[in-house]
Amino acid sequence: MSDLREKYLTAIAGAEDEAALEALRVQAVGKKGEISLKMRELGKMSPEERQEAGPRLNALKDEINSALAARKAALADAALDERLRGEWLDVTLPGRPRRQGTIHPVSQVTEEVTAIFADMGFAVAEGPQVESDWYNFDALNIPGHHPARAEMDTFYMHRAEGDDRPPHVLRTHTSPVQIRTMQAQGAPLRVIAPGRVYRADYDQTHTPMFHQVEGLAIDRDISMANLKWVLEEFVKAFFEVDHVDLRFRASHFPFTEPSAEVDIRCSWEGGTLKVGEGDDWLEILGSGMVHPNVLEAGNIDPNEWQGFAFGMGIDRIAMLKYGIPDLRAFFDSDLRWLRHYGFAALDVPTLHGGLSR
Ligand code: PHE
C-alpha cells in the first residue's frame, strides 16, 4: 500500500494541469480506481485483516484527495500569476494625445471664468433652461407689455389646448438665476451663474443657443465702483494682460438702474484681435445696479440691501481670447474644428497654474 501512496503522491505533485489531475483522481479514487477496488476487496478479508487494512485504506484515500485539492489550488494560483504578469499595465503612463477627445472652448472658458470669480469669492449658482415666464421676465421687472419681451426673440414652450397660463420659455438670459438665488440664499450673496440661453437668431455672431455667465453681488453697501473693480480684475485675469481699458457706456436694462454696457479696448490690426491696445472698442457685457423691484421679487428688502449684476457672453469672450472667427462653427461638432480649437483634457485652468499656459 505504501507503493500506491508513493506512486500517486508523486504523480499528483508532478501534474501539469487540471486535466492530468482529473485523470489521476479517476485512476486512484474514482469508482473503478485502484484504491476503490482495494476497498471493495475488504469484504473478502478476515475480520482481523479488515480491521487493520480498512483504516489504512481510508486514510490513504483522504490523503490522496487532499493532495489533489492542494495541487489544484497551486495550479490555479500559478495560472493567475501568469495572467497578471501578462496583463500588467502602468496606469501612470500619460495618455496618447491622438486618441483623446478635446475640451470644447466654451467648456474651457467657463472653467476659466469660474476660477477667476471663485478667487474673488463668488460661488456658482444654477437654474433651469426651461424657465417660467415669471422668472425670465416679470420678476426681472419686465412686465407683459414691455418691448424687451419682443426684442429677446423668445422661444415659447407648448401649452395644452385650453390652458391659458403663460407658456414657459427657453430662458433668454441667465438673469432668472438672480431671482432663484436670492430666494434660495437671501442676502448677502455673491454668485456667478454660467449656462445655456436661447434666442431665435442666426448669423455669423448669433446662434439660437449660446452661453452667458451672470454675476450677482448683494450686500449692505455695494456700489458701481465695486462693479467696475470686479470687472477690471476679471478682464485682466481672463485676457492675461496687466492693463486693460474698460469703457462704461450708459445703457438700459429693465432689471438694473443705473445700467451700463461695458466695452474693452482692442485692435483689429492685421486681421487679428489684440486686447488692451488700439482704438477699437468691443462690447462684452451688460451690467448695472440691481433694480429695487428685482430685489423685492427675490424676497430681499431693497431698503437694507443693494447689489450689482452683470451678464456676459461666454462664447463671445471665447472667440476674442482664442481668435475664433465664426460663432456658428462652435456648435457644428466638426472634429477638425474641435481638434484645432479644443483643449487637452487634463489642461484644467487654475489661477495658480496659469489660466491658459
Ligand atoms: N440679461 C442681460 C442680457 O441678456 C445682461 C445683463 C445681466 C444686464 C445683468 C445687466 C445685468 O442682455
CSV table of C-alpha atoms and ligand atoms in Angstrom, one decimal:
chain,number,residue,atom,x,y,z
A,1,MET,CA,0.0,0.0,0.0
A,2,SER,CA,2.9,2.3,0.6
A,3,ASP,CA,3.8,1.7,-3.0
A,4,LEU,CA,0.4,3.1,-4.0
A,5,ARG,CA,0.8,6.1,-1.8
A,6,GLU,CA,4.2,6.9,-3.2
A,7,LYS,CA,3.0,6.4,-6.8
A,8,TYR,CA,0.0,8.7,-6.5
A,9,LEU,CA,1.5,11.4,-4.4
A,10,THR,CA,4.5,11.7,-6.8
A,11,ALA,CA,2.2,11.8,-9.8
A,12,ILE,CA,-0.1,14.4,-8.3
A,13,ALA,CA,2.8,16.6,-7.3
A,14,GLY,CA,4.1,16.4,-10.9
A,15,ALA,CA,0.7,17.0,-12.6
A,16,GLU,CA,0.9,19.9,-15.0
A,17,ASP,CA,-2.7,20.9,-15.4
A,18,GLU,CA,-6.3,20.2,-14.3
A,19,ALA,CA,-6.9,17.5,-16.9
A,20,ALA,CA,-3.9,15.5,-15.7
A,21,LEU,CA,-5.1,15.9,-12.1
A,22,GLU,CA,-8.6,14.7,-13.0
A,23,ALA,CA,-7.1,11.6,-14.8
A,24,LEU,CA,-5.2,10.8,-11.7
A,25,ARG,CA,-8.3,11.2,-9.5
A,26,VAL,CA,-10.2,8.8,-11.6
A,27,GLN,CA,-7.3,6.3,-11.7
A,28,ALA,CA,-6.9,6.3,-7.9
A,29,VAL,CA,-10.2,7.1,-6.1
A,30,GLY,CA,-12.7,7.1,-9.0
A,31,LYS,CA,-15.4,4.4,-8.9
A,32,LYS,CA,-13.2,1.9,-10.6
A,33,GLY,CA,-10.0,3.4,-9.3
A,34,GLU,CA,-7.2,1.4,-7.8
A,35,ILE,CA,-7.9,2.4,-4.2
A,36,SER,CA,-11.7,1.9,-4.6
A,37,LEU,CA,-11.1,-1.6,-5.9
A,38,LYS,CA,-8.9,-2.4,-3.0
A,39,MET,CA,-11.7,-1.2,-0.6
A,40,ARG,CA,-14.1,-3.5,-2.3
A,41,GLU,CA,-11.8,-6.4,-1.5
A,42,LEU,CA,-12.1,-5.6,2.2
A,43,GLY,CA,-15.2,-7.8,2.3
A,44,LYS,CA,-13.3,-10.8,1.4
A,45,MET,CA,-10.8,-10.4,4.2
A,46,SER,CA,-10.9,-11.9,7.7
A,47,PRO,CA,-12.1,-9.6,10.4
A,48,GLU,CA,-8.6,-9.1,11.8
A,49,GLU,CA,-7.1,-8.2,8.4
A,50,ARG,CA,-10.1,-5.9,7.7
A,51,GLN,CA,-9.6,-4.1,10.9
A,52,GLU,CA,-6.1,-3.3,10.0
A,53,ALA,CA,-6.4,-2.6,6.3
A,54,GLY,CA,-9.7,-0.6,6.4
A,55,PRO,CA,-8.5,2.4,8.3
A,56,ARG,CA,-5.2,2.5,6.3
A,57,LEU,CA,-7.1,2.5,3.0
A,58,ASN,CA,-9.4,5.2,4.2
A,59,ALA,CA,-6.5,7.3,5.4
A,60,LEU,CA,-4.8,6.8,2.1
A,61,LYS,CA,-7.9,7.9,0.2
A,62,ASP,CA,-8.2,11.0,2.3
A,63,GLU,CA,-4.5,11.8,1.8
A,64,ILE,CA,-4.8,11.5,-2.0
A,65,ASN,CA,-7.9,13.6,-2.0
A,66,SER,CA,-6.2,16.4,-0.1
A,67,ALA,CA,-3.1,16.2,-2.3
A,68,LEU,CA,-5.4,16.5,-5.4
A,69,ALA,CA,-7.1,19.6,-3.9
A,70,ALA,CA,-3.8,21.2,-2.9
A,71,ARG,CA,-2.3,20.7,-6.3
A,72,LYS,CA,-5.4,22.1,-8.0
A,73,ALA,CA,-5.2,25.2,-5.9
A,74,ALA,CA,-1.5,25.6,-6.6
A,75,LEU,CA,-2.1,25.3,-10.4
A,76,ALA,CA,-4.9,28.0,-10.2
A,77,ASP,CA,-2.6,30.3,-8.3
A,78,ALA,CA,0.1,29.9,-10.9
A,79,ALA,CA,-2.3,30.5,-13.7
A,80,LEU,CA,-3.5,33.7,-12.0
A,81,ASP,CA,0.1,34.9,-11.5
A,82,GLU,CA,0.8,34.2,-15.1
A,83,ARG,CA,-2.2,36.1,-16.3
A,84,LEU,CA,-1.4,39.1,-14.0
A,85,ARG,CA,2.1,39.2,-15.4
A,86,GLY,CA,0.8,39.2,-18.9
A,87,GLU,CA,-1.9,41.9,-18.3
A,88,TRP,CA,0.3,44.2,-16.3
A,89,LEU,CA,-0.4,47.8,-17.1
A,90,ASP,CA,1.3,51.1,-16.0
A,91,VAL,CA,-1.7,53.3,-15.1
A,92,THR,CA,0.7,56.2,-14.5
A,93,LEU,CA,1.7,56.4,-18.2
A,94,PRO,CA,0.4,59.6,-19.9
A,95,GLY,CA,-2.5,59.2,-22.4
A,96,ARG,CA,-1.9,59.1,-26.1
A,97,PRO,CA,-3.0,62.5,-27.4
A,98,ARG,CA,-4.0,61.2,-30.8
A,99,ARG,CA,-6.7,59.1,-29.2
A,100,GLN,CA,-8.1,61.7,-26.8
A,101,GLY,CA,-11.1,64.0,-27.3
A,102,THR,CA,-10.6,67.7,-26.6
A,103,ILE,CA,-12.3,70.1,-24.3
A,104,HIS,CA,-14.6,72.5,-26.1
A,105,PRO,CA,-13.6,76.2,-25.9
A,106,VAL,CA,-16.9,77.0,-24.3
A,107,SER,CA,-16.2,74.5,-21.5
A,108,GLN,CA,-12.7,75.7,-21.1
A,109,VAL,CA,-13.6,79.3,-20.9
A,110,THR,CA,-16.4,78.5,-18.5
A,111,GLU,CA,-13.8,76.9,-16.3
A,112,GLU,CA,-11.5,79.9,-16.6
A,113,VAL,CA,-14.3,82.3,-15.7
A,114,THR,CA,-15.3,80.2,-12.8
A,115,ALA,CA,-11.7,80.1,-11.5
A,116,ILE,CA,-11.3,83.8,-11.7
A,117,PHE,CA,-14.6,84.7,-9.9
A,118,ALA,CA,-14.1,81.9,-7.3
A,119,ASP,CA,-10.8,83.7,-6.4
A,120,MET,CA,-12.9,86.8,-5.7
A,121,GLY,CA,-15.3,84.9,-3.5
A,122,PHE,CA,-18.1,84.1,-6.0
A,123,ALA,CA,-19.9,80.8,-5.7
A,124,VAL,CA,-21.5,79.0,-8.7
A,125,ALA,CA,-25.3,79.0,-8.9
A,126,GLU,CA,-27.6,77.3,-11.5
A,127,GLY,CA,-31.1,77.4,-12.8
A,128,PRO,CA,-33.3,75.6,-15.3
A,129,GLN,CA,-33.1,76.2,-19.0
A,130,VAL,CA,-36.9,75.8,-19.4
A,131,GLU,CA,-38.0,78.7,-17.3
A,132,SER,CA,-41.3,80.2,-16.2
A,133,ASP,CA,-42.4,83.4,-17.8
A,134,TRP,CA,-42.3,84.9,-14.3
A,135,TYR,CA,-38.7,84.2,-13.6
A,136,ASN,CA,-37.5,85.0,-17.1
A,137,PHE,CA,-39.4,88.3,-17.3
A,138,ASP,CA,-41.8,89.6,-14.6
A,139,ALA,CA,-39.5,89.0,-11.7
A,140,LEU,CA,-36.8,90.9,-13.6
A,141,ASN,CA,-39.1,94.0,-13.9
A,142,ILE,CA,-40.1,93.1,-17.5
A,143,PRO,CA,-43.9,93.3,-17.4
A,144,GLY,CA,-46.2,91.6,-20.1
A,145,HIS,CA,-46.4,94.6,-22.4
A,146,HIS,CA,-42.6,95.5,-22.2
A,147,PRO,CA,-40.9,95.7,-25.6
A,148,ALA,CA,-37.9,93.8,-24.2
A,149,ARG,CA,-40.0,90.6,-24.4
A,150,ALA,CA,-40.4,91.0,-28.2
A,151,GLU,CA,-36.8,92.1,-28.6
A,152,MET,CA,-35.5,88.9,-27.0
A,153,ASP,CA,-36.8,86.7,-29.8
A,154,THR,CA,-38.1,84.3,-27.2
A,155,PHE,CA,-38.7,80.6,-27.8
A,156,TYR,CA,-42.1,79.6,-26.2
A,157,MET,CA,-42.9,76.2,-25.0
A,158,HIS,CA,-46.2,74.5,-25.9
A,159,ARG,CA,-49.2,74.6,-23.6
A,160,ALA,CA,-52.1,72.2,-23.8
A,161,GLU,CA,-55.2,73.4,-25.6
A,162,GLY,CA,-57.4,75.4,-23.2
A,163,ASP,CA,-54.6,76.0,-20.7
A,164,ASP,CA,-54.3,79.8,-20.7
A,165,ARG,CA,-51.5,80.2,-18.2
A,166,PRO,CA,-48.5,81.9,-19.8
A,167,PRO,CA,-46.3,79.4,-21.5
A,168,HIS,CA,-42.9,78.5,-20.2
A,169,VAL,CA,-39.9,79.8,-22.2
A,170,LEU,CA,-36.4,78.7,-23.1
A,171,ARG,CA,-34.6,81.2,-20.9
A,172,THR,CA,-33.4,84.1,-23.0
A,173,HIS,CA,-30.7,85.0,-20.5
A,174,THR,CA,-29.1,83.8,-17.2
A,175,SER,CA,-30.7,86.6,-15.2
A,176,PRO,CA,-33.6,84.5,-13.9
A,177,VAL,CA,-30.9,82.7,-11.8
A,178,GLN,CA,-30.5,86.0,-10.0
A,179,ILE,CA,-34.1,85.7,-8.6
A,180,ARG,CA,-33.8,82.0,-7.8
A,181,THR,CA,-30.6,82.5,-5.9
A,182,MET,CA,-31.9,85.5,-4.0
A,183,GLN,CA,-35.0,83.4,-3.0
A,184,ALA,CA,-32.8,80.4,-2.0
A,185,GLN,CA,-30.0,82.2,-0.2
A,186,GLY,CA,-31.1,85.6,0.9
A,187,ALA,CA,-28.6,88.4,1.4
A,188,PRO,CA,-25.7,88.9,1.4
A,189,LEU,CA,-24.7,86.8,-1.5
A,190,ARG,CA,-22.1,86.6,-4.2
A,191,VAL,CA,-22.6,84.2,-7.2
A,192,ILE,CA,-21.9,83.7,-10.8
A,193,ALA,CA,-24.3,81.6,-12.9
A,194,PRO,CA,-22.9,80.2,-16.2
A,195,GLY,CA,-25.2,78.3,-18.6
A,196,ARG,CA,-27.0,78.0,-21.9
A,197,VAL,CA,-29.5,80.5,-23.1
A,198,TYR,CA,-31.8,80.7,-26.2
A,199,ARG,CA,-32.9,83.3,-28.7
A,200,ALA,CA,-34.3,82.9,-32.2
A,201,ASP,CA,-31.4,84.4,-34.1
A,202,TYR,CA,-28.8,83.0,-36.5
A,203,ASP,CA,-25.9,84.7,-38.3
A,204,GLN,CA,-22.1,84.9,-38.0
A,205,THR,CA,-22.3,86.3,-34.5
A,206,HIS,CA,-25.6,84.8,-33.3
A,207,THR,CA,-26.7,81.2,-32.7
A,208,PRO,CA,-30.1,80.2,-31.3
A,209,MET,CA,-28.4,78.6,-28.3
A,210,PHE,CA,-25.4,80.4,-26.7
A,211,HIS,CA,-23.8,80.8,-23.3
A,212,GLN,CA,-23.9,83.5,-20.7
A,213,VAL,CA,-22.4,84.0,-17.3
A,214,GLU,CA,-24.5,86.0,-14.9
A,215,GLY,CA,-22.8,87.8,-11.9
A,216,LEU,CA,-24.7,88.9,-8.8
A,217,ALA,CA,-23.3,90.5,-5.6
A,218,ILE,CA,-25.6,91.7,-2.9
A,219,ASP,CA,-24.5,93.4,0.4
A,220,ARG,CA,-25.3,96.4,2.5
A,221,ASP,CA,-23.3,99.0,0.6
A,222,ILE,CA,-22.3,97.8,-2.8
A,223,SER,CA,-21.7,100.4,-5.5
A,224,MET,CA,-20.9,100.8,-9.2
A,225,ALA,CA,-17.3,101.2,-8.0
A,226,ASN,CA,-17.3,97.7,-6.7
A,227,LEU,CA,-18.7,96.5,-10.1
A,228,LYS,CA,-16.1,98.4,-12.0
A,229,TRP,CA,-13.2,96.9,-9.9
A,230,VAL,CA,-14.5,93.3,-10.2
A,231,LEU,CA,-14.9,93.6,-13.9
A,232,GLU,CA,-11.5,95.1,-14.4
A,233,GLU,CA,-9.9,92.4,-12.3
A,234,PHE,CA,-11.8,89.8,-14.3
A,235,VAL,CA,-10.8,91.1,-17.7
A,236,LYS,CA,-7.1,91.4,-16.8
A,237,ALA,CA,-7.1,87.9,-15.4
A,238,PHE,CA,-9.1,86.4,-18.3
A,239,PHE,CA,-7.1,88.0,-21.1
A,240,GLU,CA,-3.9,87.5,-19.1
A,241,VAL,CA,-2.7,91.2,-19.5
A,242,ASP,CA,-1.5,93.7,-16.9
A,243,HIS,CA,-3.6,96.6,-18.2
A,244,VAL,CA,-7.0,96.9,-19.8
A,245,ASP,CA,-9.2,99.9,-20.7
A,246,LEU,CA,-12.8,99.4,-20.0
A,247,ARG,CA,-15.4,101.8,-21.2
A,248,PHE,CA,-18.7,102.0,-19.3
A,249,ARG,CA,-21.5,103.2,-21.7
A,250,ALA,CA,-24.8,104.3,-20.1
A,251,SER,CA,-27.4,101.9,-21.2
A,252,HIS,CA,-30.8,100.5,-20.2
A,253,PHE,CA,-32.0,97.2,-18.8
A,254,PRO,CA,-35.3,96.8,-17.0
A,255,PHE,CA,-33.6,94.9,-14.2
A,256,THR,CA,-30.8,97.3,-13.4
A,257,GLU,CA,-30.7,101.0,-12.5
A,258,PRO,CA,-28.4,102.6,-13.5
A,259,SER,CA,-27.3,100.3,-16.3
A,260,ALA,CA,-24.1,100.2,-18.2
A,261,GLU,CA,-22.7,98.3,-21.1
A,262,VAL,CA,-19.0,97.5,-20.9
A,263,ASP,CA,-16.6,97.6,-23.9
A,264,ILE,CA,-12.9,96.7,-23.9
A,265,ARG,CA,-10.2,98.5,-25.8
A,266,CYS,CA,-8.8,96.4,-28.6
A,267,SER,CA,-7.2,96.5,-32.0
A,268,TRP,CA,-8.0,94.5,-35.2
A,269,GLU,CA,-4.8,95.4,-36.9
A,270,GLY,CA,-3.7,92.8,-39.5
A,271,GLY,CA,-7.0,91.0,-39.0
A,272,THR,CA,-6.1,89.6,-35.6
A,273,LEU,CA,-7.6,90.9,-32.4
A,274,LYS,CA,-5.4,92.3,-29.7
A,275,VAL,CA,-7.0,93.2,-26.3
A,276,GLY,CA,-5.7,96.2,-24.4
A,277,GLU,CA,-4.3,98.2,-27.3
A,278,GLY,CA,-5.7,100.0,-30.3
A,279,ASP,CA,-8.6,102.4,-31.0
A,280,ASP,CA,-11.5,100.0,-31.3
A,281,TRP,CA,-14.0,99.0,-28.6
A,282,LEU,CA,-15.7,95.7,-28.3
A,283,GLU,CA,-18.8,95.2,-26.2
A,284,ILE,CA,-18.5,92.2,-23.8
A,285,LEU,CA,-21.3,92.6,-21.2
A,286,GLY,CA,-24.3,94.3,-19.8
A,287,SER,CA,-24.4,95.4,-16.1
A,288,GLY,CA,-25.8,97.7,-13.5
A,289,MET,CA,-27.1,98.1,-10.0
A,290,VAL,CA,-29.9,95.7,-9.2
A,291,HIS,CA,-33.3,97.3,-9.5
A,292,PRO,CA,-35.3,97.5,-6.3
A,293,ASN,CA,-38.2,95.7,-7.9
A,294,VAL,CA,-35.9,92.8,-8.7
A,295,LEU,CA,-34.6,92.6,-5.1
A,296,GLU,CA,-38.2,92.5,-3.9
A,297,ALA,CA,-39.1,89.7,-6.4
A,298,GLY,CA,-36.2,87.8,-4.8
A,299,ASN,CA,-37.6,88.5,-1.3
A,300,ILE,CA,-34.8,90.8,-0.4
A,301,ASP,CA,-35.5,94.2,1.3
A,302,PRO,CA,-34.3,97.0,-1.0
A,303,ASN,CA,-34.1,99.4,1.9
A,304,GLU,CA,-31.5,97.3,3.6
A,305,TRP,CA,-29.6,95.7,0.7
A,306,GLN,CA,-28.3,96.6,-2.7
A,307,GLY,CA,-26.2,94.9,-5.3
A,308,PHE,CA,-24.7,94.8,-8.8
A,309,ALA,CA,-25.3,92.4,-11.6
A,310,PHE,CA,-23.8,91.7,-14.9
A,311,GLY,CA,-24.4,89.3,-17.8
A,312,MET,CA,-21.6,88.3,-20.2
A,313,GLY,CA,-21.5,86.3,-23.4
A,314,ILE,CA,-19.2,83.3,-22.8
A,315,ASP,CA,-19.0,82.3,-26.5
A,316,ARG,CA,-18.2,85.9,-27.3
A,317,ILE,CA,-15.2,86.2,-24.9
A,318,ALA,CA,-14.0,82.7,-26.0
A,319,MET,CA,-13.9,84.0,-29.6
A,320,LEU,CA,-12.0,87.1,-28.5
A,321,LYS,CA,-9.4,85.3,-26.4
A,322,TYR,CA,-8.7,82.4,-28.7
A,323,GLY,CA,-9.2,84.1,-32.1
A,324,ILE,CA,-12.1,82.1,-33.3
A,325,PRO,CA,-13.8,83.9,-36.2
A,326,ASP,CA,-17.3,82.3,-36.6
A,327,LEU,CA,-19.7,81.6,-33.8
A,328,ARG,CA,-21.7,79.1,-35.8
A,329,ALA,CA,-18.8,76.7,-36.0
A,330,PHE,CA,-18.9,76.4,-32.2
A,331,PHE,CA,-21.9,74.1,-32.4
A,332,ASP,CA,-21.2,72.2,-35.7
A,333,SER,CA,-19.4,69.3,-33.9
A,334,ASP,CA,-16.8,69.3,-36.8
A,335,LEU,CA,-14.0,67.1,-35.5
A,336,ARG,CA,-11.3,69.1,-37.3
A,337,TRP,CA,-12.6,72.3,-35.7
A,338,LEU,CA,-12.7,70.6,-32.3
A,339,ARG,CA,-9.1,69.3,-32.6
A,340,HIS,CA,-7.9,72.7,-33.7
A,341,TYR,CA,-9.6,74.9,-31.1
A,342,GLY,CA,-10.1,72.3,-28.4
A,343,PHE,CA,-8.0,71.9,-25.2
A,344,ALA,CA,-6.2,68.9,-23.8
A,345,ALA,CA,-8.4,67.0,-21.4
A,346,LEU,CA,-6.0,67.5,-18.5
A,347,ASP,CA,-5.4,71.2,-19.1
A,348,VAL,CA,-7.6,72.3,-16.2
A,349,PRO,CA,-7.5,76.1,-15.8
A,350,THR,CA,-6.4,77.4,-12.4
A,351,LEU,CA,-5.1,80.8,-11.4
A,352,HIS,CA,-2.1,79.3,-9.7
A,353,GLY,CA,-1.3,77.1,-12.7
A,354,GLY,CA,-1.6,80.0,-15.2
A,355,LEU,CA,-5.1,80.1,-16.8
A,356,SER,CA,-4.3,79.0,-20.4
A,357,ARG,CA,-0.5,78.4,-20.1
B,1,PHE,N1,-29.6,89.8,-19.1
B,1,PHE,C1,-28.9,90.8,-19.9
B,1,PHE,C2,-28.8,90.3,-21.4
B,1,PHE,O1,-29.0,89.1,-21.6
B,1,PHE,C3,-27.5,91.1,-19.4
B,1,PHE,C4,-27.5,91.7,-18.1
B,1,PHE,C5,-27.4,91.0,-16.9
B,1,PHE,C6,-27.5,93.1,-18.0
B,1,PHE,C7,-27.4,91.6,-15.7
B,1,PHE,C8,-27.5,93.7,-16.7
B,1,PHE,C9,-27.4,92.9,-15.6
B,1,PHE,O2,-28.5,91.0,-22.3
